[in-house]
PDB file of C-alpha atoms and ligand atoms in Angstrom:
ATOM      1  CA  UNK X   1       0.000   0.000   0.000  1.00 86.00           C
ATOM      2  CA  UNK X   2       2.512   2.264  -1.011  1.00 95.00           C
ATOM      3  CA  UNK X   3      -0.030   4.859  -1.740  1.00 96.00           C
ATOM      4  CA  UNK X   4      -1.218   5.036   1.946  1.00 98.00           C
ATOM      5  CA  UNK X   5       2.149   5.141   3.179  1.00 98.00           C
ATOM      6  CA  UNK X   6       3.594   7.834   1.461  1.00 98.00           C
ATOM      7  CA  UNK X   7       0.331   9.852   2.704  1.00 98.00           C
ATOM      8  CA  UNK X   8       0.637   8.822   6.370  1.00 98.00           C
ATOM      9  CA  UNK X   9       4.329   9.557   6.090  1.00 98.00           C
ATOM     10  CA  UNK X  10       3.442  12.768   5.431  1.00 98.00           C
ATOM     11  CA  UNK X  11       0.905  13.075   7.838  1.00 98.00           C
ATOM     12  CA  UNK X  12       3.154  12.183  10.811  1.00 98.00           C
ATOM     13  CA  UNK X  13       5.871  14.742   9.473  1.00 98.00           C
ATOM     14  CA  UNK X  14       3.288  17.463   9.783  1.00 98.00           C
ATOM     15  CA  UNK X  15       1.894  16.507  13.264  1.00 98.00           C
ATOM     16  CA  UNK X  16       5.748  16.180  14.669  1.00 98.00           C
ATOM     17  CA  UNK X  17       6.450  19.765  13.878  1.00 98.00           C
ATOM     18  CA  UNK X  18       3.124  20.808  16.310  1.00 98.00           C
ATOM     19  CA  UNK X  19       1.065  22.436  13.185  1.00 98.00           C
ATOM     20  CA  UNK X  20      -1.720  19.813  13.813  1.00 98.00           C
ATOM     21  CA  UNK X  21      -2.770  19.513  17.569  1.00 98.00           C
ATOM     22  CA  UNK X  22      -5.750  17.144  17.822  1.00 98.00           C
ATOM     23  CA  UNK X  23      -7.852  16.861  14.535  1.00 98.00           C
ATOM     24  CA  UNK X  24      -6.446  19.847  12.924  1.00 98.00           C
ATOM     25  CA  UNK X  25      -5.484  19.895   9.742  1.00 98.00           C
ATOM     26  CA  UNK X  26      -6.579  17.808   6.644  1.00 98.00           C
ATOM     27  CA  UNK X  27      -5.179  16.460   3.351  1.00 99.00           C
ATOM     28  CA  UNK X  28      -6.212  15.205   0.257  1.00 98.00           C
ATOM     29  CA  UNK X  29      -4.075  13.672  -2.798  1.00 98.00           C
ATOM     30  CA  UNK X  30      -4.975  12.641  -6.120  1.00 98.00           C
ATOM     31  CA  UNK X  31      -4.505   9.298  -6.390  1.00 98.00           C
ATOM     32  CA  UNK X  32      -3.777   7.354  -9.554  1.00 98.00           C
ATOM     33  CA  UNK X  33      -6.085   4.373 -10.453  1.00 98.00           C
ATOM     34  CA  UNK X  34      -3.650   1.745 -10.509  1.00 98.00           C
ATOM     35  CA  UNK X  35      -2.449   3.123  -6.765  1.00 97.00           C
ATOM     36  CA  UNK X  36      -6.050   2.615  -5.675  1.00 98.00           C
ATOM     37  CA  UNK X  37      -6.568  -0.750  -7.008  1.00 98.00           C
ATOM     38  CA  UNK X  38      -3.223  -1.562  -4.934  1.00 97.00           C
ATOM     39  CA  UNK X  39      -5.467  -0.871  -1.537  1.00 98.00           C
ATOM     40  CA  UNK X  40      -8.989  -1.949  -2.349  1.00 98.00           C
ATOM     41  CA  UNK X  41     -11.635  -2.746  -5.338  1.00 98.00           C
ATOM     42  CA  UNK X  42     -12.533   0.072  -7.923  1.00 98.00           C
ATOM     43  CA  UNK X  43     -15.856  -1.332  -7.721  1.00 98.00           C
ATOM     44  CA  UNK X  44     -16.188  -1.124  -3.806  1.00 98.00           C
ATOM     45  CA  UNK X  45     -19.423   0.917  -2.892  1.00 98.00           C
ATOM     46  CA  UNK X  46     -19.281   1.795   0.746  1.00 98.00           C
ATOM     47  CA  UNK X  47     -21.223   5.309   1.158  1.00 98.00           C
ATOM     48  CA  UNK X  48     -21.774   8.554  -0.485  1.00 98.00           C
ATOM     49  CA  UNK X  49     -21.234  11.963   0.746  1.00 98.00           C
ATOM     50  CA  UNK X  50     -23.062  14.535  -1.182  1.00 98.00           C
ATOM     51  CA  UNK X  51     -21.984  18.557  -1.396  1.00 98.00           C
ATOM     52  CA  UNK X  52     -24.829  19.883  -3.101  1.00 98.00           C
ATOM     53  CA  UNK X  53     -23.508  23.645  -2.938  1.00 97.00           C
ATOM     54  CA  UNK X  54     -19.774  22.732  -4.661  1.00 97.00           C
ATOM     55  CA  UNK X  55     -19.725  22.215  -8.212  1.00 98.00           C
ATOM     56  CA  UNK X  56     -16.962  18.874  -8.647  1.00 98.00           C
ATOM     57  CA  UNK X  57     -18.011  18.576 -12.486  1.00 98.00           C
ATOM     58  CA  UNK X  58     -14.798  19.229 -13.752  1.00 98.00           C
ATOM     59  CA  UNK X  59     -13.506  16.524 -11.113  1.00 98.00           C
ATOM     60  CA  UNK X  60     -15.862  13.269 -11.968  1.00 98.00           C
ATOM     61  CA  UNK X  61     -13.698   9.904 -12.224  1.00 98.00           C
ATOM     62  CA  UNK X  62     -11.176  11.082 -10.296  1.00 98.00           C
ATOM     63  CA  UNK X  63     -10.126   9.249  -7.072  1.00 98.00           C
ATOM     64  CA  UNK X  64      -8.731  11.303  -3.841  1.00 99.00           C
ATOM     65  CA  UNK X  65      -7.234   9.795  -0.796  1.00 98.00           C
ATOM     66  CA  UNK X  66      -8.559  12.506   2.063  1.00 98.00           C
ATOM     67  CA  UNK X  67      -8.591  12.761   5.804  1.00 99.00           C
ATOM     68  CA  UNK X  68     -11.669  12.010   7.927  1.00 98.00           C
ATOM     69  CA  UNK X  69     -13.049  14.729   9.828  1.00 98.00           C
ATOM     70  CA  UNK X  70     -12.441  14.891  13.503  1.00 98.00           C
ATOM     71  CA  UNK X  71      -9.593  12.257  12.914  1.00 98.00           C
ATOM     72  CA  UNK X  72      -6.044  13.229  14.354  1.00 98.00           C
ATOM     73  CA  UNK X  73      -2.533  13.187  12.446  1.00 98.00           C
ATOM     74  CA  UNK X  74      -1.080  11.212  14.762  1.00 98.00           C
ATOM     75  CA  UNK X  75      -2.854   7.949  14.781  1.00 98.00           C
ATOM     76  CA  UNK X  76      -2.990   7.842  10.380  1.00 98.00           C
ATOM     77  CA  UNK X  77       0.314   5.952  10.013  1.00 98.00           C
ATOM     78  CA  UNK X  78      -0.723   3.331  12.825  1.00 98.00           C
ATOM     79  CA  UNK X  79      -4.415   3.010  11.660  1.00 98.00           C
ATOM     80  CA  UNK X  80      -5.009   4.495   8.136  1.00 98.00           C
ATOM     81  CA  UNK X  81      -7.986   2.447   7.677  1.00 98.00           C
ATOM     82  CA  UNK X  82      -9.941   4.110  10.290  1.00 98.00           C
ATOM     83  CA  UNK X  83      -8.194   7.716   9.835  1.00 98.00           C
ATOM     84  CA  UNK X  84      -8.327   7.977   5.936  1.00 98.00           C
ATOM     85  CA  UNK X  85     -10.882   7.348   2.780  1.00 98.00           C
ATOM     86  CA  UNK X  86     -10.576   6.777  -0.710  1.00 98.00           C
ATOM     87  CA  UNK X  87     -13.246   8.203  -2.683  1.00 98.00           C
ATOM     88  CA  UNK X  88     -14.209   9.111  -5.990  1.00 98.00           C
ATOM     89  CA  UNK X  89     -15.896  11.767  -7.921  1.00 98.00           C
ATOM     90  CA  UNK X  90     -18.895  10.288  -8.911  1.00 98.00           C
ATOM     91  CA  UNK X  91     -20.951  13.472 -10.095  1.00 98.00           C
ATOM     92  CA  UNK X  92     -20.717  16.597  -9.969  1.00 98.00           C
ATOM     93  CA  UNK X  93     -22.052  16.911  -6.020  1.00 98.00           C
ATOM     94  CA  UNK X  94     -21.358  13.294  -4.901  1.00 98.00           C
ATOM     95  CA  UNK X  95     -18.399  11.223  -3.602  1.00 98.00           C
ATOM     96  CA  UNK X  96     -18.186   7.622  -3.587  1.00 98.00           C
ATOM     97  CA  UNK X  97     -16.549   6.143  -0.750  1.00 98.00           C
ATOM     98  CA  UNK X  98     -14.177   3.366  -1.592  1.00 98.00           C
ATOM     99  CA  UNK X  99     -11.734   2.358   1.362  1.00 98.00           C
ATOM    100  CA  UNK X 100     -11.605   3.829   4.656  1.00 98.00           C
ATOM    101  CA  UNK X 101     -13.527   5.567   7.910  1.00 98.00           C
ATOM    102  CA  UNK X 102     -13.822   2.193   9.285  1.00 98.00           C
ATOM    103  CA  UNK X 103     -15.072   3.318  12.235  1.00 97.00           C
ATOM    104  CA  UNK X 104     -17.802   6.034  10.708  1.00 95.00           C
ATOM    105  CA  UNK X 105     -17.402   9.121   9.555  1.00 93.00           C
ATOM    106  CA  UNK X 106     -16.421  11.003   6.425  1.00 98.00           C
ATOM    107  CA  UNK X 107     -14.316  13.632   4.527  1.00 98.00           C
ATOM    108  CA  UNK X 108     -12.642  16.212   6.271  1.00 98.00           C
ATOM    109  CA  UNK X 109     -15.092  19.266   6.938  1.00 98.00           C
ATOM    110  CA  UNK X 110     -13.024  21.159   4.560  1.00 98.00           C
ATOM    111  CA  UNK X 111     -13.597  19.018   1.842  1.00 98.00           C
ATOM    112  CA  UNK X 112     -15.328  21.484   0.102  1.00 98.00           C
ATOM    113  CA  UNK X 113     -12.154  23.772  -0.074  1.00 98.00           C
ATOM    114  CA  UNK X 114      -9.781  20.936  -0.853  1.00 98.00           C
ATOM    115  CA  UNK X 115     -12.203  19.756  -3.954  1.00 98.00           C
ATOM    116  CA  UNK X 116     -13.175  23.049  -5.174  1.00 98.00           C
ATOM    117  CA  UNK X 117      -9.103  23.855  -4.976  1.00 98.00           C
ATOM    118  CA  UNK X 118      -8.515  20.603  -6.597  1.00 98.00           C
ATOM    119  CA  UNK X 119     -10.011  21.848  -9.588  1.00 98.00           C
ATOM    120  CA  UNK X 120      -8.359  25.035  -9.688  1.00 98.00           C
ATOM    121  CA  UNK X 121      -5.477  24.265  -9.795  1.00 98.00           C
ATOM    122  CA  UNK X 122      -5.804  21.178 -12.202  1.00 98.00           C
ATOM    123  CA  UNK X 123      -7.130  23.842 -14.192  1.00 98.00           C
ATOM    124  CA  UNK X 124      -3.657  25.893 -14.085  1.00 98.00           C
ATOM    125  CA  UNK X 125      -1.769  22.579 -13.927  1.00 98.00           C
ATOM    126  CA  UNK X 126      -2.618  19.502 -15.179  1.00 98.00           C
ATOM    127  CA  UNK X 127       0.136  18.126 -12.979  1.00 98.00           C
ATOM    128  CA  UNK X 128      -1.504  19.009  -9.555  1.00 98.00           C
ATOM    129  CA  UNK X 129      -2.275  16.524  -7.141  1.00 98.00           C
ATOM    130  CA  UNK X 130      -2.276  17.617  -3.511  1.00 98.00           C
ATOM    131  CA  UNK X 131      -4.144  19.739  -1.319  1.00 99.00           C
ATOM    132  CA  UNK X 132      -2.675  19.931   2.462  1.00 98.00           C
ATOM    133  CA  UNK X 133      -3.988  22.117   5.236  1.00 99.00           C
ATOM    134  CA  UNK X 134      -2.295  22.639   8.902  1.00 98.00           C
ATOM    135  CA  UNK X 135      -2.225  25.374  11.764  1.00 98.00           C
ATOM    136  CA  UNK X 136       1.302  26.441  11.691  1.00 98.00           C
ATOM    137  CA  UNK X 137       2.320  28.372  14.965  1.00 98.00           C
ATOM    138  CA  UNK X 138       4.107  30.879  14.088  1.00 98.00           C
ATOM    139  CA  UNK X 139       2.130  31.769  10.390  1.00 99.00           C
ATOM    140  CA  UNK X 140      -1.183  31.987  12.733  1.00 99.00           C
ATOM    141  CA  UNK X 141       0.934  34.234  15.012  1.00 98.00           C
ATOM    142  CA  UNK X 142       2.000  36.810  11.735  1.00 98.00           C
ATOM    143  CA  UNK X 143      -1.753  36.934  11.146  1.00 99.00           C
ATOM    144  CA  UNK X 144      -2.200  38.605  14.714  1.00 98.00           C
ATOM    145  CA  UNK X 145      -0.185  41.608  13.886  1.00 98.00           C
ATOM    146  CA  UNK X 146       0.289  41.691  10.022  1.00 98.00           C
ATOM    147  CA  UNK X 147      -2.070  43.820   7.692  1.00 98.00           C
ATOM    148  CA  UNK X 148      -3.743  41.096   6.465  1.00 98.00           C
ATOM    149  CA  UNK X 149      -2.636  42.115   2.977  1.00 98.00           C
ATOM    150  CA  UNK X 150      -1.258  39.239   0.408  1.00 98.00           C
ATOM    151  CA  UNK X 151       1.381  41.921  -0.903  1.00 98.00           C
ATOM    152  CA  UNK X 152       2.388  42.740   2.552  1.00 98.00           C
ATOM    153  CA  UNK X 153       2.864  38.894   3.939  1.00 98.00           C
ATOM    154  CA  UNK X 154       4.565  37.931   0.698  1.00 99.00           C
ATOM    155  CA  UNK X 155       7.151  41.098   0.868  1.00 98.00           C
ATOM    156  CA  UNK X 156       8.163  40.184   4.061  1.00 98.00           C
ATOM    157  CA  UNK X 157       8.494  36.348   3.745  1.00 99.00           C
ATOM    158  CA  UNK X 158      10.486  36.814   0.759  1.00 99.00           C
ATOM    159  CA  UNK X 159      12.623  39.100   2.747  1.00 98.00           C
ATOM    160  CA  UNK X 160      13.454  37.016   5.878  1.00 98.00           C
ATOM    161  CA  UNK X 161      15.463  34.212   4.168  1.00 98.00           C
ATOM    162  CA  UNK X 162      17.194  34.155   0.534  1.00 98.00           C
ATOM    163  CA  UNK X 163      14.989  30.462  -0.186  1.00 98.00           C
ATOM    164  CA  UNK X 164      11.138  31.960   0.135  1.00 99.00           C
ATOM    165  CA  UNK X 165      11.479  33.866  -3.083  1.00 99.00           C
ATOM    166  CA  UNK X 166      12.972  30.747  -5.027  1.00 98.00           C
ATOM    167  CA  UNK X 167      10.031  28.419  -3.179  1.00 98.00           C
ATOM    168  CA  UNK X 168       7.114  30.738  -3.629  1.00 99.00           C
ATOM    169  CA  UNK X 169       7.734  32.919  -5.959  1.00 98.00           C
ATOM    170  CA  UNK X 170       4.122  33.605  -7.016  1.00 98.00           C
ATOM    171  CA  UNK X 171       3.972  35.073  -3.539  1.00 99.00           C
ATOM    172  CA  UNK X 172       1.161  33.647  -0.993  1.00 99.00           C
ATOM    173  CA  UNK X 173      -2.477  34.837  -0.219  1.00 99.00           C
ATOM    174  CA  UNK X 174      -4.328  35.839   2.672  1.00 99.00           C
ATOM    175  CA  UNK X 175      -7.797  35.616   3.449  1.00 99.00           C
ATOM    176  CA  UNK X 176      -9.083  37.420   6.511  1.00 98.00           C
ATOM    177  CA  UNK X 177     -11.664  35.404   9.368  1.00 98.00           C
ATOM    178  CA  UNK X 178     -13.782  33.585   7.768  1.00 98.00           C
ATOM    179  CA  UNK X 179     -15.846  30.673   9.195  1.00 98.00           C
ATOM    180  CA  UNK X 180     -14.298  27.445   8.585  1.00 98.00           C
ATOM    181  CA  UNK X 181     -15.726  24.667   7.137  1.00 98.00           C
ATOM    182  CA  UNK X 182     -17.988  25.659   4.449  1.00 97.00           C
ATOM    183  CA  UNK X 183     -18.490  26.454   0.876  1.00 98.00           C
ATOM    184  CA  UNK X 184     -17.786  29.896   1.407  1.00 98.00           C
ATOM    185  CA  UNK X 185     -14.389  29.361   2.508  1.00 98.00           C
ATOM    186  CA  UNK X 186     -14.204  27.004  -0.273  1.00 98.00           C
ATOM    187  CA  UNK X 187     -14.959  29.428  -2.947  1.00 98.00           C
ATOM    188  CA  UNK X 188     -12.636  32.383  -1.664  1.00 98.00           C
ATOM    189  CA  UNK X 189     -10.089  29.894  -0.961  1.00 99.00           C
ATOM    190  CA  UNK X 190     -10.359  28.305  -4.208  1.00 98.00           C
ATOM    191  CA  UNK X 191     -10.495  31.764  -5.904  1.00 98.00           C
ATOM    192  CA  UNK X 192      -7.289  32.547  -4.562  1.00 98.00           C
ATOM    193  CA  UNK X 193      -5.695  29.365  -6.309  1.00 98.00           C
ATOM    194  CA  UNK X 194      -5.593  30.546  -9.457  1.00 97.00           C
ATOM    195  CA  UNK X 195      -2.557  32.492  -9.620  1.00 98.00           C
ATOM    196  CA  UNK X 196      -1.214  31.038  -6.141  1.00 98.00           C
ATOM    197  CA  UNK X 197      -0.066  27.773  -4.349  1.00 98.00           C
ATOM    198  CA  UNK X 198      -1.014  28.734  -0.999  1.00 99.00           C
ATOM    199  CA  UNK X 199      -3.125  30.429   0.605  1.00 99.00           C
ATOM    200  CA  UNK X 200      -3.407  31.739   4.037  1.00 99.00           C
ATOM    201  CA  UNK X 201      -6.495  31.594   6.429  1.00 99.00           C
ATOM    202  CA  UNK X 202      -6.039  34.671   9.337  1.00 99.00           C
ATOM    203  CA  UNK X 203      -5.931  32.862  12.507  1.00 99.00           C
ATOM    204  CA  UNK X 204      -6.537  29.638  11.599  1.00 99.00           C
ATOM    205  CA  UNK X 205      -3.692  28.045   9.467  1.00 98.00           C
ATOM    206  CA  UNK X 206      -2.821  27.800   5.804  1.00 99.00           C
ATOM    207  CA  UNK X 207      -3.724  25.588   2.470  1.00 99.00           C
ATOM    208  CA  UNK X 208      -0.783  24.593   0.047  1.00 99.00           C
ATOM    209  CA  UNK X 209      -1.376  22.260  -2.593  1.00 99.00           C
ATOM    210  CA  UNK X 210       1.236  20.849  -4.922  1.00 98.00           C
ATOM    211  CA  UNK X 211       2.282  18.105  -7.842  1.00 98.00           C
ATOM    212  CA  UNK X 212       3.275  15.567  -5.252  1.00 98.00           C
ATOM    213  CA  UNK X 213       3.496  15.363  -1.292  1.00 98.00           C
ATOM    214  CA  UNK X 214       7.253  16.920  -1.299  1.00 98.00           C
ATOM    215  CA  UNK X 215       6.381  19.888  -2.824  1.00 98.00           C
ATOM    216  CA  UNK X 216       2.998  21.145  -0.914  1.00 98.00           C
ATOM    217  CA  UNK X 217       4.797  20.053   2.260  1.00 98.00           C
ATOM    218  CA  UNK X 218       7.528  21.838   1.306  1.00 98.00           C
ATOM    219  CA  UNK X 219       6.056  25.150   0.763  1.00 98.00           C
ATOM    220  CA  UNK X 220       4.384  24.786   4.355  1.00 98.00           C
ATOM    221  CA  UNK X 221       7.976  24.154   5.628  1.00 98.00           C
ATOM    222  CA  UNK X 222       9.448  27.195   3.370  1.00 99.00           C
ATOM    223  CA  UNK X 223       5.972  29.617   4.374  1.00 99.00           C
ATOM    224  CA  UNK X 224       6.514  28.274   8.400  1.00 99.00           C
ATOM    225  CA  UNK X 225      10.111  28.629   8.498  1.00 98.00           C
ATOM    226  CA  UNK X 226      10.047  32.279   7.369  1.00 99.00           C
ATOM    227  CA  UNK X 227       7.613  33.285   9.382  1.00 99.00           C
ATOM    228  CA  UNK X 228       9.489  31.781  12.486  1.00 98.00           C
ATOM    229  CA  UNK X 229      12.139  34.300  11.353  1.00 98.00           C
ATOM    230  CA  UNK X 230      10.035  36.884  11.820  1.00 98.00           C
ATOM    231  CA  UNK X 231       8.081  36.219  14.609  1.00 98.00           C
ATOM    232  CA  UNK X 232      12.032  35.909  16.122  1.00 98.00           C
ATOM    233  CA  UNK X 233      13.268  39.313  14.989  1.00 98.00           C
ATOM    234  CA  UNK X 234       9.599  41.198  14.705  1.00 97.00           C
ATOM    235  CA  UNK X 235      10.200  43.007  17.834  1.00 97.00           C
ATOM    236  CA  UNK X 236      14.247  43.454  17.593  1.00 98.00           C
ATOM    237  CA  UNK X 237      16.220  46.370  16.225  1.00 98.00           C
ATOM    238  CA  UNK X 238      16.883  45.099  13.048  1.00 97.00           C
ATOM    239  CA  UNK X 239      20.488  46.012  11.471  1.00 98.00           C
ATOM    240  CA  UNK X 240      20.143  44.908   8.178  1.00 98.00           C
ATOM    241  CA  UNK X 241      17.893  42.440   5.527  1.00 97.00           C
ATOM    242  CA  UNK X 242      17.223  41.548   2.264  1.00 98.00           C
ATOM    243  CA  UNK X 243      16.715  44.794  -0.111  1.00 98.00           C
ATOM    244  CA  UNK X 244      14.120  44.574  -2.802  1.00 98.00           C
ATOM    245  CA  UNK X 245      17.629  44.716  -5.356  1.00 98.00           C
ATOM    246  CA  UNK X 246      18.948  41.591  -3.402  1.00 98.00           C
ATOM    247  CA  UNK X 247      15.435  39.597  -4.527  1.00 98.00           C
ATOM    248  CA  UNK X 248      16.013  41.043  -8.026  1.00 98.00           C
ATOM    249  CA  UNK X 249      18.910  39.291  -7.777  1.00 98.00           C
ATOM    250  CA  UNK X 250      18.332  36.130  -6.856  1.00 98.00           C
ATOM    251  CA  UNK X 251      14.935  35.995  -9.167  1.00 98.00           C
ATOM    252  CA  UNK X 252      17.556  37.147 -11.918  1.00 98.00           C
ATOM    253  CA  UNK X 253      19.971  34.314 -11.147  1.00 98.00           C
ATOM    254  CA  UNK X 254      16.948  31.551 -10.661  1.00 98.00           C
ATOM    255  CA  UNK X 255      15.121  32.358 -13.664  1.00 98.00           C
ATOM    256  CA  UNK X 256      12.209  33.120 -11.875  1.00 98.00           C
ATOM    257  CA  UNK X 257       8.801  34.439 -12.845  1.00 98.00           C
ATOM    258  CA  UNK X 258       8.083  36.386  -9.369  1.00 98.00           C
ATOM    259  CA  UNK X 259       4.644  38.048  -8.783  1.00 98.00           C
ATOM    260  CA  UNK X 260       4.987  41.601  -9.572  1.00 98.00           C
ATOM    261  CA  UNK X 261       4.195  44.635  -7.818  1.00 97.00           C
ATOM    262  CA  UNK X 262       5.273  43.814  -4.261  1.00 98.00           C
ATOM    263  CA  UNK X 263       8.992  44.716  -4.799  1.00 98.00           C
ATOM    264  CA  UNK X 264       9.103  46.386  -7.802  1.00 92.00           C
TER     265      UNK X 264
HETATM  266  P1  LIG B 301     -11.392  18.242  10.209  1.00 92.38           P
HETATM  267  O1  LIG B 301     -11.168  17.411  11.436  1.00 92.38           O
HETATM  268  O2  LIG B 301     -12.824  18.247   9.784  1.00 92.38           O
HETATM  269  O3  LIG B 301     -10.444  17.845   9.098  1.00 92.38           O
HETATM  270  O4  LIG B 301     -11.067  19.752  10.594  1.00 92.38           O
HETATM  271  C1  LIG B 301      -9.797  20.126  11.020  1.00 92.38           C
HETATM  272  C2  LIG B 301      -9.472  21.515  10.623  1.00 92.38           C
HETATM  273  O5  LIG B 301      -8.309  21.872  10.587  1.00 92.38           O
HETATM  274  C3  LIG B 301     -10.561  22.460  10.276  1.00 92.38           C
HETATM  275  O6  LIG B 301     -10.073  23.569   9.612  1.00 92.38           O
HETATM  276 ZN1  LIG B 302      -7.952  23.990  10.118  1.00 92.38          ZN
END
């Protein structure tokens, strides 16, 4: 089951670096048919969940491996079975469940995000295949005393360490409050995915999807760690940093298509 334990791998990283106390957090990965018929049946019939507000028509066939709601990080790589489902996109409101939530249950509340960013970014990459959400400390802590501004947050994680720029360099976005859980978060979210990778929730956490595990985790890493910085040196008298002619540079030297308008 190679499929479920490169997923649970995953899912352990992310809860051993804190940003997913209890059930928080959620994932969901594109999985290929031959993976799924590797773990159970294409023709297994277990339940349907049904999202009558989110339009999946552009998603139908496919098959996602996604968290349960209310199901914690930790206790995936020990019990996937119970703590994961594999579903797919039977119409354009109705999952199929395949494998999985042994126990009860079903997708991840934010399923409706996930899915509706899913097929935003398929639509800008045909290559994308991962969705991952967490509550990163130190990101939720920037969100506490940062306009919540996308140009703003992206300027200064680019500035506090030479990588963000070369990771993100389509910047990230920021939604303010919004209730969790819903289409409506969904939609904005989702919105926000065409032109970026990952998108930031004020005080609750942050979405990053990507063409395989590595990357969307990365980018969480990348986002995290330069936030960190700044919630380190925020308060400080700072002597020096990057200069907007220092990201020129390195965008220069990486060949890379950076979001304009925040440093230019
Ligand atoms: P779920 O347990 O439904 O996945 O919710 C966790 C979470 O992080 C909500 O945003
Ligand atoms: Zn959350």
């Amino acid at each position: 089951m190679k499929l479920i334990e490169e997923v649970t791998d995953i899912l352990s990283h992310l809860y051993e670096h804190g940003w997913d106390e209890r059930n928080g957090g959620n994932l969901s990965y594109i999985a290929k048919e031959e993976e799924v018929a590797e773990v159970c049946s294409l023709d297994s019939n277990l339940r349907a969940f049904v999202y009558p507000d989110c339009d999946l028509s552009s998603l139908v066939g496919k098959y996602f491996v996604i968290t349960g709601t209310g199901k914690y990080f930790k206790n995936c790589e020990k019990d996937p079975e119970t703590n994961l489902g594999i579903v797919r996109v039977e119409d354009a409101h109705t999952l199929r469940l395949l494998w999985g939530y042994k126990t009860g249950g079903s997708p991840t509340s934010e399923a409706p995000t996930h899915l509706l960013c899913h097929a935003k970014r398929l639509a800008q990459d045909p290559a994308h295949r991962v969705v991952m959400h967490c509550h990163p400390t130190n990101l939720i802590a920037m969100t506490h005393v940062v306009p919540l501004d996308s140009a703003r947050f992206t300027e200064i994680l680019w500035k506090m360490q030479t990588e963000s720029i070369v990771v993100f360099p389509e910047g990230v976005a920021v939604l303010p409050w919004m209730l969790c859980g819903g289409t409506e978060i969904g939609l904005a979210t989702a919105e926000k995915m065409d032109s970026y990778r990952s998108v930031v929730w004020a005080q609750h956490g942050l979405f990053c999807t990507g063409r395989d595990l590595d990357e969307a985790y990365g980018l969480i890493e990348t986002i995290e760690k330069a936030a960190e910085i700044y919630m380190l040196i925020a308060d400080k008298k700072i002597l020096q940093s990057i200069s907007n002619d220092n990201l020129k540079d390195i965008a220069k030297a990486f060949r890379l298509e950076y979001r304009k308008g925040i440093i230019d």
